[in-house]
mmCIF file of C-alpha atoms and ligand atoms in Angstrom:
data_model
loop_
_atom_site.group_PDB
_atom_site.id
_atom_site.type_symbol
_atom_site.label_atom_id
_atom_site.label_comp_id
_atom_site.label_asym_id
_atom_site.label_seq_id
_atom_site.Cartn_x
_atom_site.Cartn_y
_atom_site.Cartn_z
ATOM 1 C CA MET S 10 71.256 -27.836 -24.569
ATOM 2 C CA ILE S 11 71.570 -27.123 -20.896
ATOM 3 C CA ASP S 12 71.263 -23.407 -21.620
ATOM 4 C CA ARG S 13 68.296 -24.031 -23.895
ATOM 5 C CA LEU S 14 66.477 -26.006 -21.165
ATOM 6 C CA GLN S 15 67.133 -23.321 -18.561
ATOM 7 C CA GLU S 16 65.891 -20.681 -21.004
ATOM 8 C CA LEU S 17 62.731 -22.668 -21.628
ATOM 9 C CA ARG S 18 62.143 -23.005 -17.865
ATOM 10 C CA GLU S 19 62.502 -19.230 -17.391
ATOM 11 C CA GLU S 20 60.155 -18.464 -20.311
ATOM 12 C CA ALA S 21 57.535 -20.965 -19.141
ATOM 13 C CA LEU S 22 57.582 -19.773 -15.547
ATOM 14 C CA GLN S 23 57.283 -16.153 -16.651
ATOM 15 C CA GLU S 24 54.370 -16.922 -18.943
ATOM 16 C CA LEU S 25 52.660 -18.816 -16.133
ATOM 17 C CA GLU S 26 53.197 -15.893 -13.827
ATOM 18 C CA LYS S 27 51.391 -13.623 -16.305
ATOM 19 C CA ALA S 28 48.550 -16.088 -16.946
ATOM 20 C CA SER S 29 45.223 -14.716 -15.729
ATOM 21 C CA SER S 30 42.891 -17.664 -16.208
ATOM 22 C CA VAL S 31 42.793 -21.452 -15.909
ATOM 23 C CA LYS S 32 42.563 -21.503 -19.719
ATOM 24 C CA ASP S 33 45.772 -19.398 -20.078
ATOM 25 C CA ILE S 34 47.623 -21.757 -17.739
ATOM 26 C CA ASP S 35 46.544 -24.782 -19.709
ATOM 27 C CA GLU S 36 47.701 -23.203 -22.936
ATOM 28 C CA VAL S 37 51.151 -22.614 -21.436
ATOM 29 C CA ARG S 38 51.256 -26.217 -20.158
ATOM 30 C CA VAL S 39 50.451 -27.619 -23.608
ATOM 31 C CA LYS S 40 52.900 -25.245 -25.266
ATOM 32 C CA TYR S 41 55.900 -26.334 -23.113
ATOM 33 C CA LEU S 42 55.093 -29.824 -21.902
ATOM 34 C CA GLY S 43 53.046 -31.085 -24.871
ATOM 35 C CA LYS S 44 54.270 -33.847 -27.226
ATOM 36 C CA LYS S 45 55.178 -31.262 -29.860
ATOM 37 C CA GLY S 46 56.690 -28.883 -27.313
ATOM 38 C CA PRO S 47 60.278 -27.616 -27.155
ATOM 39 C CA ILE S 48 61.297 -29.839 -24.224
ATOM 40 C CA THR S 49 60.289 -32.982 -26.078
ATOM 41 C CA GLU S 50 62.249 -31.644 -28.999
ATOM 42 C CA VAL S 51 65.383 -31.200 -26.832
ATOM 43 C CA LEU S 52 65.022 -34.747 -25.519
ATOM 44 C CA ARG S 53 64.766 -36.086 -29.057
ATOM 45 C CA GLY S 54 68.113 -34.455 -29.880
ATOM 46 C CA MET S 55 69.827 -36.256 -26.980
ATOM 47 C CA GLY S 56 71.043 -39.024 -29.275
ATOM 48 C CA LYS S 57 73.753 -36.702 -30.491
ATOM 49 C CA LEU S 58 75.129 -36.232 -26.982
ATOM 50 C CA SER S 59 78.043 -38.007 -25.404
ATOM 51 C CA ALA S 60 77.426 -40.760 -22.812
ATOM 52 C CA GLU S 61 78.734 -38.380 -20.207
ATOM 53 C CA GLU S 62 76.438 -35.471 -21.062
ATOM 54 C CA ARG S 63 73.308 -37.500 -21.664
ATOM 55 C CA PRO S 64 72.277 -38.205 -18.030
ATOM 56 C CA LYS S 65 72.947 -34.578 -17.019
ATOM 57 C CA VAL S 66 70.703 -33.224 -19.779
ATOM 58 C CA GLY S 67 68.115 -35.914 -19.089
ATOM 59 C CA GLN S 68 68.081 -35.059 -15.400
ATOM 60 C CA LEU S 69 67.813 -31.326 -16.083
ATOM 61 C CA ALA S 70 65.024 -31.914 -18.615
ATOM 62 C CA ASN S 71 63.086 -33.816 -15.960
ATOM 63 C CA GLU S 72 63.682 -31.083 -13.413
ATOM 64 C CA VAL S 73 62.487 -28.443 -15.865
ATOM 65 C CA ARG S 74 59.362 -30.442 -16.581
ATOM 66 C CA GLU S 75 58.694 -30.912 -12.870
ATOM 67 C CA ASP S 76 59.238 -27.218 -12.140
ATOM 68 C CA ILE S 77 56.850 -26.177 -14.899
ATOM 69 C CA GLN S 78 54.292 -28.796 -13.817
ATOM 70 C CA ALA S 79 54.565 -27.617 -10.183
ATOM 71 C CA LYS S 80 54.041 -24.017 -11.224
ATOM 72 C CA VAL S 81 51.058 -25.009 -13.360
ATOM 73 C CA GLU S 82 49.460 -26.709 -10.353
ATOM 74 C CA GLU S 83 50.250 -23.850 -8.017
ATOM 75 C CA LYS S 84 48.781 -21.249 -10.390
ATOM 76 C CA THR S 85 45.691 -23.380 -11.089
ATOM 77 C CA GLU S 86 45.013 -23.734 -7.375
ATOM 78 C CA GLU S 87 45.479 -20.002 -6.940
ATOM 79 C CA MET S 88 43.021 -19.278 -9.736
ATOM 80 C CA GLU S 89 40.428 -21.694 -8.423
ATOM 81 C CA ALA S 90 40.718 -20.310 -4.914
ATOM 82 C CA ALA S 91 40.291 -16.771 -6.283
ATOM 83 C CA ALA S 92 37.257 -17.853 -8.338
ATOM 84 C CA LEU S 93 35.688 -19.447 -5.252
ATOM 85 C CA GLU S 94 36.395 -16.314 -3.201
ATOM 86 C CA ALA S 95 34.711 -14.176 -5.868
ATOM 87 C CA GLN S 96 31.703 -16.467 -6.024
ATOM 88 C CA LEU S 97 31.296 -16.495 -2.247
ATOM 89 C CA ALA S 98 31.582 -12.714 -2.175
ATOM 90 C CA SER S 99 28.941 -12.299 -4.891
ATOM 91 C CA GLU S 100 26.559 -14.768 -3.238
ATOM 92 C CA ARG S 101 26.976 -13.350 0.222
ATOM 93 C CA ILE S 102 23.654 -13.144 2.104
ATOM 94 C CA ASP S 103 22.805 -10.926 5.007
ATOM 95 C CA VAL S 104 21.233 -13.239 7.547
ATOM 96 C CA THR S 105 20.277 -10.259 9.693
ATOM 97 C CA LEU S 106 17.762 -8.944 7.091
ATOM 98 C CA PRO S 107 14.130 -9.291 8.237
ATOM 99 C CA GLY S 108 12.308 -12.244 6.612
ATOM 100 C CA ARG S 109 9.460 -11.929 4.131
ATOM 101 C CA GLU S 110 6.004 -11.968 5.721
ATOM 102 C CA VAL S 111 4.176 -15.277 5.330
ATOM 103 C CA LYS S 112 0.586 -14.490 4.292
ATOM 104 C CA ARG S 113 -1.687 -16.661 6.410
ATOM 105 C CA GLY S 114 -5.111 -17.574 5.135
ATOM 106 C CA ALA S 115 -8.118 -18.025 7.381
ATOM 107 C CA ARG S 116 -11.303 -20.026 7.393
ATOM 108 C CA HIS S 117 -14.307 -18.118 6.097
ATOM 109 C CA PRO S 118 -16.432 -17.073 9.110
ATOM 110 C CA LEU S 119 -19.395 -19.101 7.834
ATOM 111 C CA THR S 120 -17.166 -22.177 7.532
ATOM 112 C CA ALA S 121 -15.891 -21.574 11.065
ATOM 113 C CA VAL S 122 -19.463 -21.314 12.410
ATOM 114 C CA ILE S 123 -20.622 -24.437 10.523
ATOM 115 C CA GLU S 124 -17.664 -26.425 11.866
ATOM 116 C CA GLU S 125 -18.290 -25.216 15.389
ATOM 117 C CA ILE S 126 -21.972 -26.181 15.204
ATOM 118 C CA GLU S 127 -21.072 -29.552 13.653
ATOM 119 C CA ASP S 128 -18.653 -30.242 16.512
ATOM 120 C CA ILE S 129 -21.338 -29.533 19.111
ATOM 121 C CA PHE S 130 -23.817 -31.915 17.471
ATOM 122 C CA ILE S 131 -21.167 -34.595 16.843
ATOM 123 C CA GLY S 132 -20.599 -34.423 20.604
ATOM 124 C CA LEU S 133 -24.317 -35.140 21.050
ATOM 125 C CA GLY S 134 -24.188 -38.251 18.836
ATOM 126 C CA PHE S 135 -25.240 -36.747 15.473
ATOM 127 C CA GLN S 136 -23.622 -37.553 12.137
ATOM 128 C CA VAL S 137 -22.954 -34.911 9.465
ATOM 129 C CA THR S 138 -24.648 -35.663 6.129
ATOM 130 C CA GLU S 139 -24.577 -33.777 2.840
ATOM 131 C CA GLY S 140 -26.554 -34.013 -0.396
ATOM 132 C CA PRO S 141 -27.235 -32.411 -3.792
ATOM 133 C CA GLU S 142 -27.980 -28.699 -4.233
ATOM 134 C CA VAL S 143 -30.054 -29.371 -7.358
ATOM 135 C CA GLU S 144 -33.080 -31.305 -6.183
ATOM 136 C CA THR S 145 -36.227 -32.891 -7.505
ATOM 137 C CA ASP S 146 -39.596 -31.402 -6.680
ATOM 138 C CA TYR S 147 -40.313 -34.667 -4.820
ATOM 139 C CA TYR S 148 -37.504 -34.508 -2.239
ATOM 140 C CA ASN S 149 -37.567 -30.725 -1.855
ATOM 141 C CA PHE S 150 -41.342 -30.364 -1.374
ATOM 142 C CA GLU S 151 -43.507 -33.438 -1.738
ATOM 143 C CA ALA S 152 -41.637 -35.720 0.710
ATOM 144 C CA LEU S 153 -41.788 -32.861 3.237
ATOM 145 C CA ASN S 154 -45.554 -32.566 3.077
ATOM 146 C CA LEU S 155 -45.620 -29.199 1.351
ATOM 147 C CA PRO S 156 -48.987 -28.895 -0.403
ATOM 148 C CA PRO S 157 -48.947 -28.196 -4.170
ATOM 149 C CA ASP S 158 -50.251 -24.663 -3.585
ATOM 150 C CA HIS S 159 -47.541 -23.763 -1.030
ATOM 151 C CA PRO S 160 -45.932 -20.414 -1.931
ATOM 152 C CA ALA S 161 -42.401 -21.889 -1.977
ATOM 153 C CA ARG S 162 -43.497 -24.193 -4.832
ATOM 154 C CA ASP S 163 -44.306 -21.165 -6.963
ATOM 155 C CA MET S 164 -42.031 -20.545 -9.943
ATOM 156 C CA GLN S 165 -41.656 -16.988 -8.627
ATOM 157 C CA ASP S 166 -40.185 -18.016 -5.282
ATOM 158 C CA SER S 167 -37.679 -20.732 -6.162
ATOM 159 C CA PHE S 168 -34.951 -21.244 -8.771
ATOM 160 C CA TYR S 169 -36.295 -23.915 -11.121
ATOM 161 C CA VAL S 170 -33.867 -25.660 -13.492
ATOM 162 C CA THR S 171 -36.610 -27.642 -15.273
ATOM 163 C CA ASP S 172 -40.331 -28.127 -14.492
ATOM 164 C CA ASP S 173 -39.361 -30.824 -12.038
ATOM 165 C CA MET S 174 -35.947 -29.737 -10.729
ATOM 166 C CA LEU S 175 -34.827 -26.768 -8.683
ATOM 167 C CA LEU S 176 -32.067 -25.404 -6.458
ATOM 168 C CA ARG S 177 -33.045 -26.734 -3.017
ATOM 169 C CA THR S 178 -34.830 -24.205 -0.804
ATOM 170 C CA GLN S 179 -33.761 -25.971 2.416
ATOM 171 C CA THR S 180 -31.493 -28.892 3.359
ATOM 172 C CA SER S 181 -34.441 -31.099 4.439
ATOM 173 C CA PRO S 182 -34.328 -33.120 1.169
ATOM 174 C CA VAL S 183 -30.985 -34.527 2.393
ATOM 175 C CA GLN S 184 -32.790 -35.728 5.500
ATOM 176 C CA ALA S 185 -35.671 -37.212 3.494
ATOM 177 C CA ARG S 186 -33.129 -39.081 1.319
ATOM 178 C CA THR S 187 -31.271 -40.334 4.407
ATOM 179 C CA MET S 188 -34.476 -41.575 6.088
ATOM 180 C CA GLU S 189 -35.418 -43.405 2.882
ATOM 181 C CA LYS S 190 -32.026 -45.169 2.838
ATOM 182 C CA HIS S 191 -32.643 -46.474 6.380
ATOM 183 C CA ASN S 192 -35.568 -48.604 5.083
ATOM 184 C CA GLY S 193 -37.754 -47.886 8.085
ATOM 185 C CA VAL S 194 -35.088 -48.823 10.644
ATOM 186 C CA GLY S 195 -33.886 -46.257 13.205
ATOM 187 C CA PRO S 196 -32.150 -44.489 14.641
ATOM 188 C CA VAL S 197 -31.466 -41.645 12.208
ATOM 189 C CA LYS S 198 -29.520 -38.921 13.986
ATOM 190 C CA ILE S 199 -28.047 -36.431 11.553
ATOM 191 C CA ILE S 200 -27.342 -32.782 10.875
ATOM 192 C CA CYS S 201 -27.263 -31.468 7.305
ATOM 193 C CA PRO S 202 -25.317 -28.280 6.621
ATOM 194 C CA GLY S 203 -25.269 -26.684 3.194
ATOM 195 C CA LYS S 204 -26.171 -23.984 0.708
ATOM 196 C CA VAL S 205 -29.821 -23.259 -0.041
ATOM 197 C CA TYR S 206 -31.513 -20.900 -2.516
ATOM 198 C CA ARG S 207 -34.612 -18.725 -2.485
ATOM 199 C CA ARG S 208 -35.686 -16.024 -4.927
ATOM 200 C CA ASP S 209 -35.327 -12.936 -2.808
ATOM 201 C CA ASP S 210 -33.973 -9.407 -3.195
ATOM 202 C CA ASP S 211 -30.645 -9.198 -1.377
ATOM 203 C CA ASP S 212 -30.380 -6.739 1.516
ATOM 204 C CA ALA S 213 -28.742 -6.535 4.961
ATOM 205 C CA THR S 214 -30.756 -9.488 6.282
ATOM 206 C CA HIS S 215 -31.739 -11.427 3.123
ATOM 207 C CA SER S 216 -29.768 -13.278 0.488
ATOM 208 C CA HIS S 217 -30.961 -15.375 -2.466
ATOM 209 C CA GLN S 218 -28.328 -17.921 -1.420
ATOM 210 C CA PHE S 219 -27.487 -18.735 2.181
ATOM 211 C CA MET S 220 -26.306 -21.473 4.524
ATOM 212 C CA GLN S 221 -28.603 -23.657 6.539
ATOM 213 C CA ILE S 222 -28.117 -26.426 9.062
ATOM 214 C CA GLU S 223 -30.979 -28.801 9.725
ATOM 215 C CA GLY S 224 -31.067 -31.600 12.275
ATOM 216 C CA LEU S 225 -33.135 -34.777 12.493
ATOM 217 C CA TYR S 226 -33.484 -37.463 15.149
ATOM 218 C CA VAL S 227 -35.819 -40.367 14.391
ATOM 219 C CA ASP S 228 -36.101 -43.361 16.684
ATOM 220 C CA LYS S 229 -38.607 -45.237 18.828
ATOM 221 C CA GLY S 230 -39.809 -43.004 21.663
ATOM 222 C CA VAL S 231 -38.294 -39.662 20.636
ATOM 223 C CA ARG S 232 -40.235 -36.885 22.394
ATOM 224 C CA MET S 233 -40.609 -33.118 22.429
ATOM 225 C CA SER S 234 -38.591 -33.008 25.681
ATOM 226 C CA ASP S 235 -35.664 -34.616 23.795
ATOM 227 C CA LEU S 236 -35.855 -31.786 21.259
ATOM 228 C CA LYS S 237 -35.913 -29.184 24.010
ATOM 229 C CA GLY S 238 -32.961 -30.773 25.822
ATOM 230 C CA ILE S 239 -30.809 -31.066 22.694
ATOM 231 C CA LEU S 240 -31.525 -27.470 21.592
ATOM 232 C CA ASN S 241 -30.932 -26.111 25.099
ATOM 233 C CA THR S 242 -27.560 -27.881 25.264
ATOM 234 C CA PHE S 243 -26.668 -26.682 21.767
ATOM 235 C CA VAL S 244 -27.540 -23.027 22.439
ATOM 236 C CA LYS S 245 -25.590 -22.975 25.721
ATOM 237 C CA ASN S 246 -22.586 -24.529 23.976
ATOM 238 C CA TYR S 247 -22.699 -22.097 21.067
ATOM 239 C CA PHE S 248 -23.690 -18.792 22.723
ATOM 240 C CA GLY S 249 -22.662 -19.384 26.360
ATOM 241 C CA ALA S 250 -23.846 -21.296 29.448
ATOM 242 C CA GLU S 251 -25.690 -18.228 30.815
ATOM 243 C CA ARG S 252 -28.106 -18.165 27.850
ATOM 244 C CA ASN S 253 -31.555 -19.791 27.935
ATOM 245 C CA ILE S 254 -34.120 -20.873 25.359
ATOM 246 C CA ARG S 255 -37.886 -20.645 25.137
ATOM 247 C CA LEU S 256 -40.261 -22.381 22.727
ATOM 248 C CA ARG S 257 -43.235 -20.641 21.081
ATOM 249 C CA PRO S 258 -45.916 -22.442 19.057
ATOM 250 C CA SER S 259 -45.570 -22.117 15.298
ATOM 251 C CA PHE S 260 -46.402 -23.934 12.068
ATOM 252 C CA PHE S 261 -44.372 -25.826 9.446
ATOM 253 C CA PRO S 262 -45.935 -28.318 7.006
ATOM 254 C CA PHE S 263 -43.249 -30.907 7.877
ATOM 255 C CA THR S 264 -43.571 -30.818 11.684
ATOM 256 C CA GLU S 265 -46.483 -31.190 14.090
ATOM 257 C CA PRO S 266 -46.428 -29.663 16.586
ATOM 258 C CA SER S 267 -44.059 -26.925 15.410
ATOM 259 C CA VAL S 268 -42.173 -24.340 17.453
ATOM 260 C CA GLU S 269 -40.021 -21.255 17.085
ATOM 261 C CA VAL S 270 -37.009 -21.282 19.392
ATOM 262 C CA ASP S 271 -35.750 -18.070 20.998
ATOM 263 C CA VAL S 272 -32.464 -17.524 22.839
ATOM 264 C CA SER S 273 -32.235 -15.049 25.702
ATOM 265 C CA CYS S 274 -30.549 -11.789 24.662
ATOM 266 C CA GLY S 275 -26.822 -11.732 25.358
ATOM 267 C CA ILE S 276 -26.633 -7.928 25.426
ATOM 268 C CA CYS S 277 -29.275 -7.087 28.033
ATOM 269 C CA ALA S 278 -29.794 -10.560 29.584
ATOM 270 C CA GLY S 279 -33.553 -10.237 29.160
ATOM 271 C CA GLU S 280 -33.969 -6.594 30.230
ATOM 272 C CA GLY S 281 -34.808 -5.426 26.713
ATOM 273 C CA CYS S 282 -32.473 -3.608 24.304
ATOM 274 C CA ARG S 283 -32.050 -2.665 20.646
ATOM 275 C CA VAL S 284 -30.645 -6.059 19.588
ATOM 276 C CA CYS S 285 -33.658 -8.004 20.925
ATOM 277 C CA LYS S 286 -36.101 -5.194 20.045
ATOM 278 C CA GLN S 287 -36.961 -4.724 23.748
ATOM 279 C CA SER S 288 -38.253 -8.286 24.080
ATOM 280 C CA GLY S 289 -35.258 -9.888 25.824
ATOM 281 C CA TRP S 290 -35.419 -12.784 23.325
ATOM 282 C CA ILE S 291 -33.961 -13.445 19.859
ATOM 283 C CA GLU S 292 -35.495 -15.958 17.435
ATOM 284 C CA VAL S 293 -32.852 -18.408 16.190
ATOM 285 C CA LEU S 294 -34.425 -21.761 15.205
ATOM 286 C CA GLY S 295 -37.529 -23.420 13.817
ATOM 287 C CA ALA S 296 -38.266 -26.935 15.019
ATOM 288 C CA GLY S 297 -40.903 -29.514 15.791
ATOM 289 C CA MET S 298 -41.905 -33.174 15.879
ATOM 290 C CA VAL S 299 -41.588 -34.746 12.412
ATOM 291 C CA HIS S 300 -45.026 -34.920 10.784
ATOM 292 C CA PRO S 301 -46.270 -38.545 10.657
ATOM 293 C CA ARG S 302 -46.917 -38.185 6.922
ATOM 294 C CA VAL S 303 -43.230 -37.202 6.407
ATOM 295 C CA LEU S 304 -42.095 -40.265 8.384
ATOM 296 C CA GLU S 305 -44.407 -42.543 6.377
ATOM 297 C CA MET S 306 -43.369 -41.130 2.988
ATOM 298 C CA SER S 307 -39.728 -41.828 3.875
ATOM 299 C CA GLY S 308 -40.474 -45.420 4.861
ATOM 300 C CA PHE S 309 -40.918 -45.219 8.642
ATOM 301 C CA ASP S 310 -43.909 -46.622 10.499
ATOM 302 C CA ALA S 311 -45.259 -43.553 12.315
ATOM 303 C CA LYS S 312 -46.988 -45.728 14.905
ATOM 304 C CA GLU S 313 -43.634 -47.199 15.916
ATOM 305 C CA TYR S 314 -41.279 -44.304 15.272
ATOM 306 C CA SER S 315 -41.274 -40.610 16.126
ATOM 307 C CA GLY S 316 -38.708 -37.873 15.601
ATOM 308 C CA PHE S 317 -37.804 -34.262 15.993
ATOM 309 C CA ALA S 318 -36.306 -31.897 13.445
ATOM 310 C CA PHE S 319 -34.984 -28.364 13.475
ATOM 311 C CA GLY S 320 -33.533 -25.837 11.078
ATOM 312 C CA MET S 321 -31.383 -22.733 11.433
ATOM 313 C CA GLY S 322 -29.761 -20.100 9.244
ATOM 314 C CA VAL S 323 -25.979 -20.105 9.639
ATOM 315 C CA GLU S 324 -25.587 -16.411 8.740
ATOM 316 C CA ARG S 325 -27.858 -15.426 11.610
ATOM 317 C CA PHE S 326 -25.777 -17.473 14.073
ATOM 318 C CA ALA S 327 -22.620 -15.778 12.767
ATOM 319 C CA LEU S 328 -24.189 -12.268 12.860
ATOM 320 C CA LEU S 329 -25.272 -12.741 16.465
ATOM 321 C CA LYS S 330 -21.998 -14.204 17.701
ATOM 322 C CA TYR S 331 -19.679 -11.671 16.049
ATOM 323 C CA GLY S 332 -21.890 -8.562 16.038
ATOM 324 C CA ILE S 333 -21.933 -8.254 12.236
ATOM 325 C CA ASP S 334 -24.624 -5.914 10.895
ATOM 326 C CA ASP S 335 -24.940 -6.932 7.242
ATOM 327 C CA ILE S 336 -25.225 -10.445 5.807
ATOM 328 C CA ARG S 337 -23.685 -9.238 2.519
ATOM 329 C CA HIS S 338 -20.261 -9.059 4.198
ATOM 330 C CA PHE S 339 -20.192 -12.866 4.036
ATOM 331 C CA TYR S 340 -20.386 -12.943 0.249
ATOM 332 C CA THR S 341 -18.419 -9.873 -0.916
ATOM 333 C CA ASN S 342 -15.210 -11.325 0.578
ATOM 334 C CA ASP S 343 -13.542 -8.006 1.376
ATOM 335 C CA ILE S 344 -10.148 -9.089 2.721
ATOM 336 C CA ARG S 345 -10.388 -6.494 5.548
ATOM 337 C CA PHE S 346 -13.562 -8.213 6.764
ATOM 338 C CA LEU S 347 -12.208 -11.751 6.391
ATOM 339 C CA ASP S 348 -8.874 -10.877 8.077
ATOM 340 C CA GLN S 349 -10.736 -10.235 11.329
ATOM 341 C CA PHE S 350 -11.591 -13.944 11.582
ATOM 342 C CA LYS S 351 -8.009 -15.234 11.550
ATOM 343 C CA ARG S 352 -8.210 -16.331 15.133
ATOM 344 C CA VAL S 353 -11.761 -17.722 14.961
HETATM 345 C C1 2NL F 422 -37.328 -23.091 9.464
HETATM 346 C C2 2NL F 422 -36.676 -24.063 10.305
HETATM 347 C C3 2NL F 422 -37.098 -26.375 10.060
HETATM 348 C C4 2NL F 422 -37.265 -28.711 9.756
HETATM 349 C C5 2NL F 422 -36.717 -27.506 9.414
HETATM 350 C C6 2NL F 422 -37.470 -31.006 8.892
HETATM 351 C C7 2NL F 422 -36.879 -31.951 8.093
HETATM 352 C C8 2NL F 422 -37.501 -33.152 7.944
HETATM 353 C C9 2NL F 422 -38.667 -33.421 8.568
HETATM 354 C C10 2NL F 422 -39.207 -32.429 9.334
HETATM 355 CL CL1 2NL F 422 -36.830 -34.331 6.945
HETATM 356 N N1 2NL F 422 -38.602 -31.254 9.489
HETATM 357 N N2 2NL F 422 -36.848 -29.814 9.036
HETATM 358 C C11 2NL F 422 -38.206 -28.768 10.766
HETATM 359 C C12 2NL F 422 -38.598 -27.605 11.397
HETATM 360 C C13 2NL F 422 -38.051 -26.387 11.037
HETATM 361 O O1 2NL F 422 -36.478 -25.252 9.634
HETATM 362 O O2 2NL F 422 -37.441 -21.969 9.864
HETATM 363 N N3 2NL F 422 -37.765 -23.558 8.293
HETATM 364 C C14 2NL F 422 -38.563 -22.839 7.403
#
């Protein structure tokens, strides 16, 4: 029996030595140390032994078991360490490789210009207000004192959705709606940025859809000099402190008196050049004192209240500031064009 146990130990240790996987090792363990294994069998036959031999065989059997168990553990650890090594080797990363470029987006130049203009007017106490792009004939035309025979009211010049509804041709209806909500109580001091639509053939300076910002200040005692001061401050903030404005008489149905506002040319400083067509001035805004009929229709007492209003095309402000020569660049969204505004 002693010989048999030593034989079994040799066999088991050799088989473990040859084992090449955790599964192999476990099979050997079950084969030798399992309940139906040869060592258990030897122990069962111990009854036939003498009282003298029994403890010796028992002790050896335990030693054999312990040796096999120790080898099983040693081999398993070896295997697991090797597996971990292999995994680490296969997952090795080179931290010195250059990283992947992070693609940064950018605000659209028109968005950047709108936000810049908004910030200037917020600094002057105005609130930013928005409204619907599909408007009723009333808010788009009637409330702004446009006579029924005005060209803009022609089916040919505006995008009508029904007989009575159209895509707004200016953002003034937002202002008319806001005045109405104030129930004849001032002040109303707002700017309204947004998309507007006119039936037009697109070219370098025209688009059937463009961005407008209008401003409105209604309160007791608002005067033309307030308009001039606000626009002068705005233009200097937007274009630069060295620029000046001048007002020329004009006409709009919704303002009386009405003016066109020019900014001094930033290229030639008034000397005359190609950009300002030799005049030294560039037209940038339309403005005026809100027509009393417009105030009354929106619920304000024109004997008590007065106001000024102005309107500007955002594309024109962007063209002038960034030296862009074609308004269509804003809508075709060529990534090479847009990329140039990453720092704007
Ligand atoms: C332009 C410049 C302008 C206004 C817009 C306005 C709005 C209300 C009342 C009175 Cl609610 N006026 N807006 C005023 C003057 C000019 O836009 O060139 N428009 C054709």
